[in-house]
Amino acid sequence: MYIGGRQDLAALDQFTIEQVGLPGAVLMENAGSAIVSAVLSSYHDLDARILVLAGNGNNGGDGFVATRKLCDHGYNVELCLLPKEETLKGDALTHFLVYKNRGLPYSTMATMDKDKLQSKINCATIIIDAMIGSGMQGIIKDPFRSVIEMVNESTAYVLAVDIPSGLEADTGLVTELAIKADRTVTFVMPKKGFFLQDGPMYIGEWEIADISVPYQLAEKSTQSLPRLITNGDVYAQLPKRPSNSHKGTFGHGIVIGGSSSYVEAPIYSAKAAFHSGIGLVTLAVPEENYTISASQLPEALYIKLSNKEDHISPASLSDISFSTYKAIAIGPGLSRFKHGGKILEILFSKCQDQPIIIDADGLFYLKDYLHLVKEYKGPVIITPHPGEMAALLECSVEEIESNRLEVAKQFAKEHGVYVLLKGHRSIVEVPDGNTWVNPHGHDALARGGSGDVLTGLILSFICQHASPEQALVCATFLHARAAEVKAKKLSHYSVTPNAIIEGIPEILNDMR
Ligand SMILES: NC(=O)C1=CN([C@@H]2O[C@H](COP(=O)(O)OP(=O)(O)OC[C@H]3O[C@@H](n4cnc5c(N)ncnc54)[C@H](OP(=O)(O)O)[C@@H]3O)[C@@H](O)[C@H]2O)[C@H](O)CC1
Ligand SMILES: [K+]
């Protein structure tokens, strides 16, 4: 499923009108009908008071259609046009005239005092937000500003038409304020802004409505658009498990990490790999961590790396026979120490072309060794959170967060590296290829150790013959879904990395 921005949607709209020959007024009729279907599917109480707040663009036009049809279904619905009637044009004007010709009632903000509107908003059970759609730009201006404030303070259930008013379709930015929707019915495809910056906090539950803009057209003409990771994508890309298999079939991975301060981190990665189907895992940890690690995870194989002060001695990596492993994960719990980058130098010189996943403090050292990534024959995968990405790029976290899609794409392209940019909605970027956005994510994941679990999942799927892209898509989605499911059961406060690991089999079981 693709996600698009303002211009992508406008182009599809235009193509449908000009090339396919479906008039814009028909698309608007379909859009309004989709809103009505959403209301009909949830509210059977004809006494519920529905207030439709409409702007003068095409989003408002969708609102006129929805109001007319809700009247026809016998709902207690009221239309309030916010800008002046004279400013209506195009398809929105057409549908406003249809509405008026039917003799249906409406009020305008121009002829109403603020208190009257406030009382209408306070009395509404459902508010349909048809003020501003994908055409939103810049800072929200009046009359919408004060109305949005009133709506957000009301107790009404808010259904947004296409996108909550005030939210930017391309960036997910909310400058000052936007409608906080309970539900968003969006047309043709979800907007990029639903998954960026402030977007996830404003859209509520969302669904896509078909308004007769052919989706196949979107598929053909929007190859470069980001895709949303769906259940179906994960099901299709999860490594298959032939019944005549043995432990060698599912690969042998190695996790290198740990220090005296961070004992658990590499264990979480290895545990997650075991819970998601890997054949064998070797843990290469400082020798002083061995006893506690082996007692927690006896099913792993171990390499005891010599200690130097509180961390792994980089030179000890030279003794690892890397050709044994199908993929390598480095970083969990490594800690930061002088000349730690030497670890990456040795790793890249000793590996042939196996996939290398660099996480956590491995990323801290990477900044000075990016040339090694470019020269390496095999795939390299990095899994930075915004802070780690900012450190790699020597910029602020704000700069990363306000440009997540572009930052991930640019970095992947420049360094020939797979990027998993973590965050509330993670982004997977394939060098010179697809962009995937994970629609799932949870505050339960904002905890030390959850990134180590994710690294283990990526390692696991690669060892089971998934491509790096497939592994990243599956791992990101399953990790977030496991956290969501566990948060529901245990509370948002109580999801430990071990709980996420235990949630993984539950989600895998649903992948049928
Ligand atoms: N294919 C489709 O997806 C279809 C979508 N439809 C609907 O159309 C809108 C997009 O319609 P458009 O007319 O391009 O724009 P909007 O209605 O979203 O917005 C224009 C109005 O919003 C005002 N505006 C813009 N920015 C601000 C702001 N910062 N503050 C206040 N007001 C703002 C703008 O005012 P101006 O003063 O700038 O003129 C306009 O009044 C899409 O979202 C769907 O809902 C079609 O119905 C069918 C096809
Ligand atoms: K809207």
GROMACS .gro file of C-alpha atoms in nm, residues 1-5 8 189-192 195-196 206 208 215 218-234 236-237 405 409 425-430 432-440 469-470 472-473 476-477:
model
   57
    1MET     CA    1   0.000   0.000   0.000
    2TYR     CA    2   0.144   0.335  -0.104
    3ILE     CA    3   0.132   0.655   0.095
    4GLY     CA    4   0.124   0.989  -0.082
    5GLY     CA    5   0.156   1.360  -0.040
    8ASP     CA    6   0.072   1.291  -0.562
  189MET     CA    7  -0.434   0.634  -0.015
  190PRO     CA    8  -0.312   0.731   0.333
  191LYS     CA    9  -0.123   1.056   0.343
  192LYS     CA   10   0.249   1.054   0.429
  195PHE     CA   11   0.306   0.861   0.985
  196LEU     CA   12   0.544   1.154   1.026
  206TRP     CA   13  -0.790   0.562   0.999
  208ILE     CA   14  -0.909   0.424   0.322
  215TYR     CA   15  -0.564   0.237  -0.747
  218ALA     CA   16  -0.155   0.479  -0.837
  219GLU     CA   17   0.053   0.162  -0.854
  220LYS     CA   18   0.178   0.243  -1.202
  221SER     CA   19   0.245   0.608  -1.159
  222THR     CA   20   0.375   0.614  -0.805
  223GLN     CA   21   0.654   0.360  -0.799
  224SER     CA   22   0.874   0.597  -0.607
  225LEU     CA   23   0.623   0.655  -0.327
  226PRO     CA   24   0.684   0.505   0.016
  227ARG     CA   25   0.491   0.193   0.104
  228LEU     CA   26   0.314   0.118   0.425
  229ILE     CA   27   0.403  -0.219   0.577
  230THR     CA   28   0.088  -0.428   0.602
  231ASN     CA   29   0.010  -0.767   0.750
  232GLY     CA   30  -0.003  -0.902   0.395
  233ASP     CA   31   0.346  -0.772   0.313
  234VAL     CA   32   0.489  -0.939   0.621
  236ALA     CA   33   0.446  -1.266   0.196
  237GLN     CA   34   0.801  -1.177   0.299
  405LEU     CA   35   1.190   1.019   0.485
  409LYS     CA   36   1.672   0.803   0.165
  425ARG     CA   37   0.677   0.521   1.301
  426SER     CA   38   0.994   0.352   1.175
  427ILE     CA   39   1.122   0.387   0.821
  428VAL     CA   40   1.303   0.119   0.622
  429GLU     CA   41   1.512   0.253   0.337
  430VAL     CA   42   1.668   0.024   0.078
  432ASP     CA   43   1.843   0.289  -0.443
  433GLY     CA   44   1.517   0.109  -0.382
  434ASN     CA   45   1.198   0.100  -0.184
  435THR     CA   46   1.098   0.299   0.118
  436TRP     CA   47   0.875   0.129   0.375
  437VAL     CA   48   0.694   0.294   0.663
  438ASN     CA   49   0.577   0.095   0.963
  439PRO     CA   50   0.228   0.209   1.067
  440HIS     CA   51   0.270   0.037   1.404
  469GLU     CA   52   1.480  -0.569   0.278
  470GLN     CA   53   1.245  -0.854   0.364
  472LEU     CA   54   1.378  -0.535   0.787
  473VAL     CA   55   1.015  -0.517   0.679
  476THR     CA   56   1.011  -0.387   1.219
  477PHE     CA   57   0.646  -0.480   1.188
   0.00000   0.00000   0.00000
